[in-house]
Amino acid sequence: DVIPPCPQVICDRRQLSAALMNLVANARDVSDAGATVRIRASAHSPGFVQLSVSDDGVGMSAAVLAHAAEPFFSTKEVGRGAGLGLSMVDGFSRQSGGRMEIRSAPGAGTTVTLLLPTMSTAVLPIDGGQSVS
């Protein structure tokens, strides 16, 4: 879902793609067949776009949520992930001048939100960010 008006952001397209793939893969892994995963983009507070991935999966306890973005933290069985996905997504959002937020509760699913600066407020990185709409 894109809720207009949704301004452009400046970030690395490949890293944004990888972040979304990580979030969708995580949502798929914790959801039953037929579950819903929603990606939504909308304007947020002045100067930011809110990009969120929500699922109606098992959700996370407060204890798991407290560690979810730590490198190598995972609740998956061995061989099903390295525990780097959310850490990489968090790093990407910070590198882009934004932040990541996670809301979750057992039985209520999870929403991971990236707040990314819009073109009007972003500071261009030295390596040259790309505009993403």
Backbone as a chain_set.jsonl record, in Angstrom:
{"seq": "DVIPPCPQVICDRRQLSAALMNLVANARDVSDAGATVRIRASAHSPGFVQLSVSDDGVGMSAAVLAHAAEPFFSTKEVGRGAGLGLSMVDGFSRQSGGRMEIRSAPGAGTTVTLLLPTMSTAVLPIDGGQSVS", "coords": {"N": [[0.848, -1.181, 0.0], [0.575, 2.17, -0.866], [0.312, 5.223, 0.514], [-0.812, 8.183, -0.545], [0.0, 11.708, -0.124], [3.241, 10.554, -0.895], [6.367, 11.298, -0.332], [9.591, 11.281, -2.042], [12.493, 9.425, -1.007], [15.982, 9.464, -0.086], [18.183, 6.963, -0.573], [20.159, 3.953, -0.712], [19.29, 1.964, -3.353], [19.689, -0.83, -3.672], [20.292, -1.651, -1.085], [17.919, -0.954, 0.198], [16.157, -2.68, -1.124], [17.247, -5.155, -0.264], [16.777, -4.893, 2.485], [13.949, -4.855, 2.574], [13.449, -7.412, 1.505], [14.595, -9.016, 3.528], [12.872, -8.38, 5.67], [10.369, -9.243, 4.691], [10.931, -11.963, 4.284], [11.425, -12.749, 6.953], [8.85, -12.276, 7.997], [7.373, -14.127, 6.505], [8.496, -16.503, 7.456], [7.517, -16.72, 10.06], [4.839, -16.919, 9.863], [1.692, -18.549, 9.335], [0.484, -20.676, 6.655], [-1.353, -18.902, 4.249], [-1.389, -16.588, 5.678], [-1.217, -13.006, 6.178], [0.939, -10.616, 4.802], [1.907, -7.34, 4.855], [3.056, -4.527, 3.093], [3.659, -1.177, 3.547], [3.748, 2.236, 2.631], [4.086, 5.601, 3.584], [3.747, 9.153, 4.117], [5.347, 10.573, 6.936], [6.157, 12.073, 10.015], [7.159, 15.527, 9.563], [9.486, 15.517, 6.983], [10.063, 12.81, 6.861], [9.556, 9.495, 5.573], [7.474, 6.78, 6.178], [7.988, 3.422, 6.125], [6.648, 0.336, 6.282], [6.575, -3.118, 7.258], [4.312, -5.553, 7.896], [3.058, -8.379, 9.668], [0.803, -11.095, 10.38], [1.693, -13.017, 12.092], [3.224, -15.123, 14.637], [4.254, -13.286, 16.457], [6.34, -11.531, 18.913], [7.738, -12.032, 22.142], [8.247, -9.747, 24.908], [10.829, -10.137, 25.885], [12.193, -11.357, 23.727], [11.829, -9.376, 21.798], [13.384, -7.326, 22.881], [15.934, -8.043, 22.128], [15.907, -8.416, 19.423], [17.081, -6.95, 17.251], [19.754, -7.287, 17.584], [22.999, -8.245, 16.432], [23.418, -11.538, 15.231], [21.469, -12.617, 16.882], [18.873, -14.895, 17.095], [15.783, -16.645, 16.812], [15.293, -18.77, 15.33], [15.72, -22.199, 14.245], [18.912, -23.883, 14.037], [20.665, -23.346, 11.039], [18.634, -22.077, 9.683], [18.977, -19.391, 9.365], [21.124, -16.612, 10.076], [20.767, -14.725, 11.996], [21.188, -12.109, 11.326], [19.554, -10.499, 9.823], [17.576, -8.489, 10.868], [19.382, -6.873, 12.2], [20.95, -5.952, 10.088], [19.018, -4.526, 8.646], [18.385, -2.544, 10.513], [20.896, -1.253, 10.637], [21.08, -0.313, 7.98], [18.913, 1.519, 7.961], [19.774, 3.445, 9.81], [22.198, 4.266, 8.628], [21.13, 5.532, 6.471], [20.129, 7.798, 7.545], [17.887, 7.551, 9.051], [15.674, 5.565, 11.083], [14.859, 2.411, 12.69], [11.933, 0.825, 13.861], [10.279, -1.509, 15.96], [7.278, -3.167, 16.518], [5.575, -5.513, 18.392], [3.791, -8.366, 19.625], [3.079, -11.338, 21.45], [1.137, -13.587, 19.582], [-0.038, -11.531, 18.182], [1.245, -10.704, 15.908], [3.769, -8.86, 14.021], [5.167, -5.649, 13.389], [7.497, -4.025, 11.517], [9.003, -0.986, 11.183], [10.458, 1.347, 9.058], [11.814, 4.497, 9.239], [12.564, 6.855, 7.022], [14.523, 9.539, 5.763], [13.175, 12.224, 3.811], [13.717, 13.505, 0.46], [13.883, 16.259, 0.703], [14.944, 16.712, 3.212], [17.1, 15.082, 3.57], [20.58, 14.378, 3.947], [22.984, 14.162, 1.557], [24.805, 11.186, 1.103], [28.377, 10.557, 1.024], [29.057, 8.654, -0.913], [27.088, 8.951, -2.744], [23.866, 8.774, -2.672], [20.794, 7.305, -3.887], [17.781, 8.436, -5.308], [14.679, 7.229, -4.224], [11.448, 6.306, -5.039]], "CA": [[0.0, 0.0, 0.0], [1.236, 3.472, -0.84], [-0.682, 6.216, 0.904], [-0.341, 9.475, -1.041], [1.24, 11.886, -0.888], [4.389, 9.866, -0.315], [7.532, 11.905, -0.969], [10.752, 10.444, -2.31], [13.571, 9.374, -0.028], [17.297, 9.198, -0.661], [18.845, 5.816, 0.038], [20.703, 3.022, -1.677], [18.21, 1.086, -3.827], [19.996, -2.239, -3.411], [20.162, -1.892, 0.355], [16.485, -0.909, 0.509], [15.615, -3.95, -1.613], [17.705, -6.213, 0.643], [16.07, -4.702, 3.754], [12.569, -5.316, 2.399], [13.481, -8.864, 1.345], [14.817, -9.571, 4.862], [11.662, -8.213, 6.48], [9.32, -10.111, 4.151], [11.329, -13.346, 4.577], [11.155, -12.964, 8.378], [7.399, -12.356, 8.163], [6.95, -15.411, 5.939], [8.976, -17.599, 8.308], [6.777, -16.809, 11.321], [3.411, -16.88, 9.57], [1.077, -19.767, 8.812], [0.015, -20.606, 5.269], [-2.524, -18.051, 4.11], [-1.253, -15.381, 6.499], [-1.079, -11.758, 5.437], [2.101, -9.745, 4.989], [1.572, -6.072, 4.195], [4.089, -3.49, 2.992], [2.958, 0.111, 3.451], [4.574, 3.44, 2.604], [3.306, 6.819, 3.769], [4.448, 10.283, 4.719], [5.327, 10.497, 8.394], [6.416, 13.409, 10.529], [7.819, 16.315, 8.521], [10.817, 15.116, 6.574], [10.279, 11.36, 6.885], [8.613, 8.539, 5.014], [7.336, 5.581, 7.003], [7.879, 2.214, 5.326], [6.459, -0.719, 7.275], [6.236, -4.481, 6.868], [3.516, -6.122, 8.983], [2.561, -9.743, 9.48], [-0.104, -11.549, 11.438], [2.321, -14.238, 12.583], [3.221, -15.46, 16.064], [4.668, -12.157, 17.291], [7.503, -11.715, 19.785], [7.603, -11.64, 23.548], [9.06, -8.567, 25.253], [12.22, -10.575, 26.037], [12.745, -11.544, 22.382], [11.827, -8.057, 21.166], [14.498, -6.544, 23.431], [17.191, -8.471, 21.494], [15.622, -8.769, 18.031], [17.951, -6.287, 16.279], [21.157, -7.545, 17.894], [23.641, -9.161, 15.486], [23.494, -12.974, 15.533], [20.359, -13.09, 17.713], [17.852, -15.55, 16.284], [14.948, -17.651, 17.461], [15.143, -19.856, 14.353], [16.593, -23.331, 14.47], [20.203, -23.823, 13.357], [20.578, -23.546, 9.598], [17.52, -21.32, 9.107], [19.283, -17.968, 9.394], [22.293, -16.272, 10.89], [20.45, -13.709, 12.986], [21.731, -10.815, 10.895], [18.565, -9.761, 9.033], [17.09, -7.26, 11.498], [20.55, -6.041, 12.48], [21.318, -5.286, 8.828], [17.955, -3.565, 8.342], [18.599, -1.431, 11.439], [22.088, -0.54, 10.174], [20.717, 0.402, 6.753], [18.061, 2.671, 8.268], [20.611, 4.456, 10.466], [23.128, 4.775, 7.616], [20.347, 6.381, 5.572], [19.667, 8.976, 8.272], [16.595, 7.269, 9.666], [15.703, 4.608, 12.185], [13.956, 1.27, 12.606], [11.121, 0.585, 15.043], [9.589, -2.797, 15.913], [6.148, -3.377, 17.434], [5.184, -6.911, 18.335], [3.271, -8.992, 20.845], [2.731, -12.739, 21.186], [-0.179, -13.814, 19.01], [-0.567, -10.332, 17.516], [2.06, -10.35, 14.75], [4.878, -7.919, 14.148], [5.332, -4.585, 12.405], [8.806, -3.372, 11.504], [8.848, 0.278, 10.488], [11.64, 2.143, 8.744], [11.578, 5.919, 9.022], [13.651, 7.296, 6.152], [14.385, 10.958, 5.454], [12.759, 12.583, 2.454], [14.725, 14.224, -0.325], [14.005, 17.655, 1.138], [15.652, 16.823, 4.484], [18.229, 14.157, 3.606], [21.933, 14.816, 3.646], [23.499, 13.201, 0.602], [26.025, 10.496, 1.526], [29.55, 10.781, 0.188], [29.09, 7.745, -2.06], [26.007, 9.311, -3.663], [22.639, 8.005, -2.528], [19.889, 7.342, -5.016], [16.408, 8.75, -4.97], [13.768, 6.096, -4.348], [10.073, 6.712, -4.821]], "C": [[0.887, 1.236, 0.0], [0.145, 4.494, -0.556], [-0.171, 7.58, 0.469], [-0.696, 10.605, -0.079], [2.402, 11.216, -0.147], [5.646, 10.395, -1.003], [8.661, 10.912, -1.192], [11.743, 10.509, -1.158], [14.882, 9.175, -0.775], [17.91, 8.054, 0.129], [19.391, 4.944, -1.076], [19.617, 2.027, -2.063], [18.456, -0.382, -3.487], [19.838, -2.56, -1.927], [18.699, -1.848, 0.782], [15.82, -2.205, 0.07], [15.983, -5.095, -0.681], [16.978, -6.116, 1.985], [14.64, -5.217, 3.649], [12.51, -6.835, 2.245], [13.691, -9.557, 2.696], [13.537, -9.518, 5.693], [10.536, -9.13, 6.003], [9.65, -11.583, 4.428], [11.087, -13.67, 6.052], [9.654, -13.138, 8.623], [6.88, -13.691, 7.646], [7.302, -16.56, 6.887], [8.17, -17.762, 9.592], [5.263, -16.83, 11.123], [2.937, -18.22, 9.04], [0.716, -19.57, 7.35], [-1.258, -19.769, 5.217], [-2.481, -16.79, 4.945], [-1.063, -14.16, 5.602], [0.212, -11.052, 5.821], [1.803, -8.481, 4.2], [2.775, -5.151, 4.23], [3.351, -2.177, 2.75], [3.96, 1.247, 3.479], [3.668, 4.657, 2.736], [4.2, 7.926, 4.302], [4.313, 10.157, 6.23], [5.489, 11.92, 8.903], [7.15, 14.199, 9.462], [9.23, 15.802, 8.257], [11.087, 13.632, 6.582], [9.167, 10.605, 6.168], [8.637, 7.318, 5.923], [7.102, 4.405, 6.063], [7.774, 1.053, 6.301], [6.115, -2.048, 6.618], [5.558, -5.111, 8.08], [3.111, -7.544, 8.642], [1.585, -10.065, 10.598], [0.364, -12.901, 11.972], [2.286, -14.351, 14.096], [3.585, -14.301, 16.975], [5.849, -12.51, 18.171], [7.159, -11.304, 21.205], [8.461, -10.401, 23.788], [10.533, -8.947, 25.363], [12.89, -10.76, 24.68], [12.86, -10.191, 21.682], [13.006, -7.204, 21.626], [15.825, -6.864, 22.742], [17.069, -8.64, 19.987], [16.591, -8.159, 17.018], [19.438, -6.49, 16.572], [21.755, -8.494, 16.866], [23.725, -10.574, 16.063], [22.431, -13.471, 16.506], [19.312, -13.7, 16.794], [17.054, -16.511, 17.149], [14.72, -18.833, 16.527], [16.1, -20.992, 14.686], [17.863, -23.179, 13.628], [20.017, -24.143, 11.875], [19.465, -22.783, 8.922], [17.74, -19.818, 9.161], [20.415, -17.689, 10.354], [21.991, -15.255, 11.974], [20.994, -12.345, 12.622], [20.698, -9.942, 10.189], [18.123, -8.452, 9.653], [18.234, -6.318, 11.851], [20.972, -5.271, 11.229], [20.281, -4.23, 8.443], [18.105, -2.332, 9.229], [19.805, -0.599, 11.0], [21.816, 0.266, 8.922], [19.902, 1.649, 7.078], [18.87, 3.791, 8.922], [21.581, 5.095, 9.478], [22.418, 5.743, 6.672], [19.832, 7.64, 6.263], [18.324, 8.79, 8.936], [16.731, 6.345, 10.854], [14.707, 3.49, 11.917], [13.21, 1.151, 13.931], [10.417, -0.755, 14.873], [8.477, -2.798, 16.957], [5.715, -4.827, 17.285], [4.631, -7.353, 19.68], [2.907, -10.43, 20.497], [1.296, -12.872, 20.695], [-0.747, -12.655, 18.218], [0.269, -9.899, 16.319], [3.11, -9.305, 15.076], [4.796, -6.869, 13.054], [6.709, -3.989, 12.59], [8.659, -2.146, 10.632], [10.211, 0.925, 10.283], [11.187, 3.571, 8.546], [12.785, 6.434, 8.259], [13.445, 8.755, 5.775], [13.984, 11.192, 3.998], [13.868, 13.359, 1.76], [14.932, 15.637, 0.195], [14.799, 17.803, 2.428], [16.914, 15.979, 4.539], [19.541, 14.858, 3.311], [22.523, 13.757, 2.727], [24.764, 12.536, 1.137], [27.161, 10.739, 0.539], [29.537, 9.909, -1.041], [27.926, 7.978, -3.009], [24.794, 8.409, -3.528], [21.781, 8.152, -3.763], [18.501, 7.648, -4.521], [15.54, 7.517, -5.178], [12.372, 6.598, -4.096], [9.232, 5.533, -4.442]], "O": [[1.837, 1.329, 0.778], [-0.826, 4.607, -1.304], [0.794, 8.09, 1.039], [-1.626, 10.455, 0.714], [2.515, 11.311, 1.075], [5.959, 9.993, -2.123], [8.679, 9.834, -0.598], [11.824, 11.502, -0.435], [14.897, 8.774, -1.939], [18.13, 8.158, 1.335], [19.111, 5.178, -2.251], [19.081, 1.325, -1.205], [17.542, -1.09, -3.065], [19.315, -3.614, -1.563], [18.284, -2.626, 1.641], [15.011, -2.77, 0.806], [15.132, -5.917, -0.341], [16.604, -7.137, 2.561], [14.17, -5.934, 4.533], [11.615, -7.476, 2.795], [13.047, -10.566, 2.982], [13.167, -10.498, 6.34], [9.831, -9.725, 6.817], [8.76, -12.364, 4.766], [10.595, -14.753, 6.37], [9.237, -14.031, 9.361], [6.035, -14.318, 8.285], [6.504, -17.475, 7.091], [8.148, -18.854, 10.159], [4.499, -16.768, 12.087], [3.685, -18.938, 8.378], [0.65, -18.441, 6.863], [-2.14, -19.923, 6.061], [-3.426, -16.001, 4.93], [-0.782, -14.288, 4.41], [0.537, -10.907, 7.0], [1.483, -8.544, 3.013], [3.434, -5.008, 5.26], [2.517, -2.084, 1.849], [4.911, 1.226, 4.26], [2.622, 4.743, 2.091], [5.266, 7.672, 4.862], [3.292, 9.693, 6.738], [5.006, 12.864, 8.279], [7.711, 13.607, 8.54], [10.049, 15.671, 9.167], [12.219, 13.213, 6.337], [8.008, 11.018, 6.159], [9.696, 6.885, 6.377], [6.137, 4.393, 5.298], [8.704, 0.803, 7.068], [5.462, -2.102, 5.577], [6.148, -5.195, 9.158], [2.856, -7.873, 7.484], [1.55, -9.392, 11.628], [-0.433, -13.794, 12.261], [1.435, -13.756, 14.757], [3.256, -14.33, 18.16], [6.309, -13.652, 18.177], [6.399, -10.364, 21.439], [9.304, -10.053, 22.961], [11.4, -8.164, 24.975], [14.041, -10.359, 24.502], [13.875, -9.899, 21.049], [13.564, -6.442, 20.836], [16.745, -6.047, 22.767], [18.055, -8.98, 19.334], [16.895, -8.8, 16.012], [20.288, -5.927, 15.882], [21.097, -9.453, 16.461], [24.062, -10.767, 17.231], [22.476, -14.63, 16.92], [18.911, -13.074, 15.812], [17.575, -17.109, 18.09], [14.034, -19.789, 16.888], [17.139, -20.791, 15.315], [17.885, -22.446, 12.64], [19.31, -25.082, 11.509], [19.352, -22.829, 7.697], [16.79, -19.049, 9.018], [20.638, -18.425, 11.315], [22.859, -14.946, 12.79], [21.237, -11.514, 13.498], [20.945, -8.755, 9.977], [18.275, -7.399, 9.033], [18.071, -5.099, 11.804], [21.308, -4.089, 11.3], [20.641, -3.154, 7.965], [17.969, -1.205, 8.754], [19.737, 0.63, 10.994], [22.267, 1.405, 8.805], [20.167, 2.721, 6.534], [18.664, 4.964, 8.611], [21.769, 6.312, 9.482], [23.036, 6.664, 6.138], [19.168, 8.462, 5.632], [17.688, 9.762, 9.342], [17.751, 6.332, 11.543], [13.838, 3.595, 11.051], [13.791, 1.354, 14.997], [10.001, -1.102, 13.768], [8.701, -2.475, 18.123], [5.514, -5.308, 16.171], [4.958, -6.793, 20.726], [2.477, -10.711, 19.378], [0.364, -12.347, 21.303], [-1.826, -12.774, 17.637], [0.029, -8.827, 15.763], [3.311, -8.922, 16.229], [4.403, -7.165, 11.926], [7.056, -3.51, 13.669], [8.241, -2.243, 9.478], [11.009, 1.036, 11.213], [10.271, 3.83, 7.765], [13.899, 6.449, 8.783], [12.32, 9.17, 5.497], [14.393, 10.466, 3.091], [14.826, 13.809, 2.39], [16.045, 16.16, 0.135], [15.286, 18.894, 2.725], [17.721, 16.138, 5.455], [19.599, 15.805, 2.527], [22.557, 12.578, 3.081], [25.69, 13.219, 1.574], [26.936, 11.08, -0.622], [29.956, 10.349, -2.112], [27.795, 7.256, -3.998], [24.707, 7.383, -4.204], [22.02, 9.029, -4.593], [18.086, 7.188, -3.457], [15.656, 6.838, -6.199], [12.11, 7.239, -3.078], [8.031, 5.678, -4.216]]}, "num_chains": 1, "name": "protein.A"}
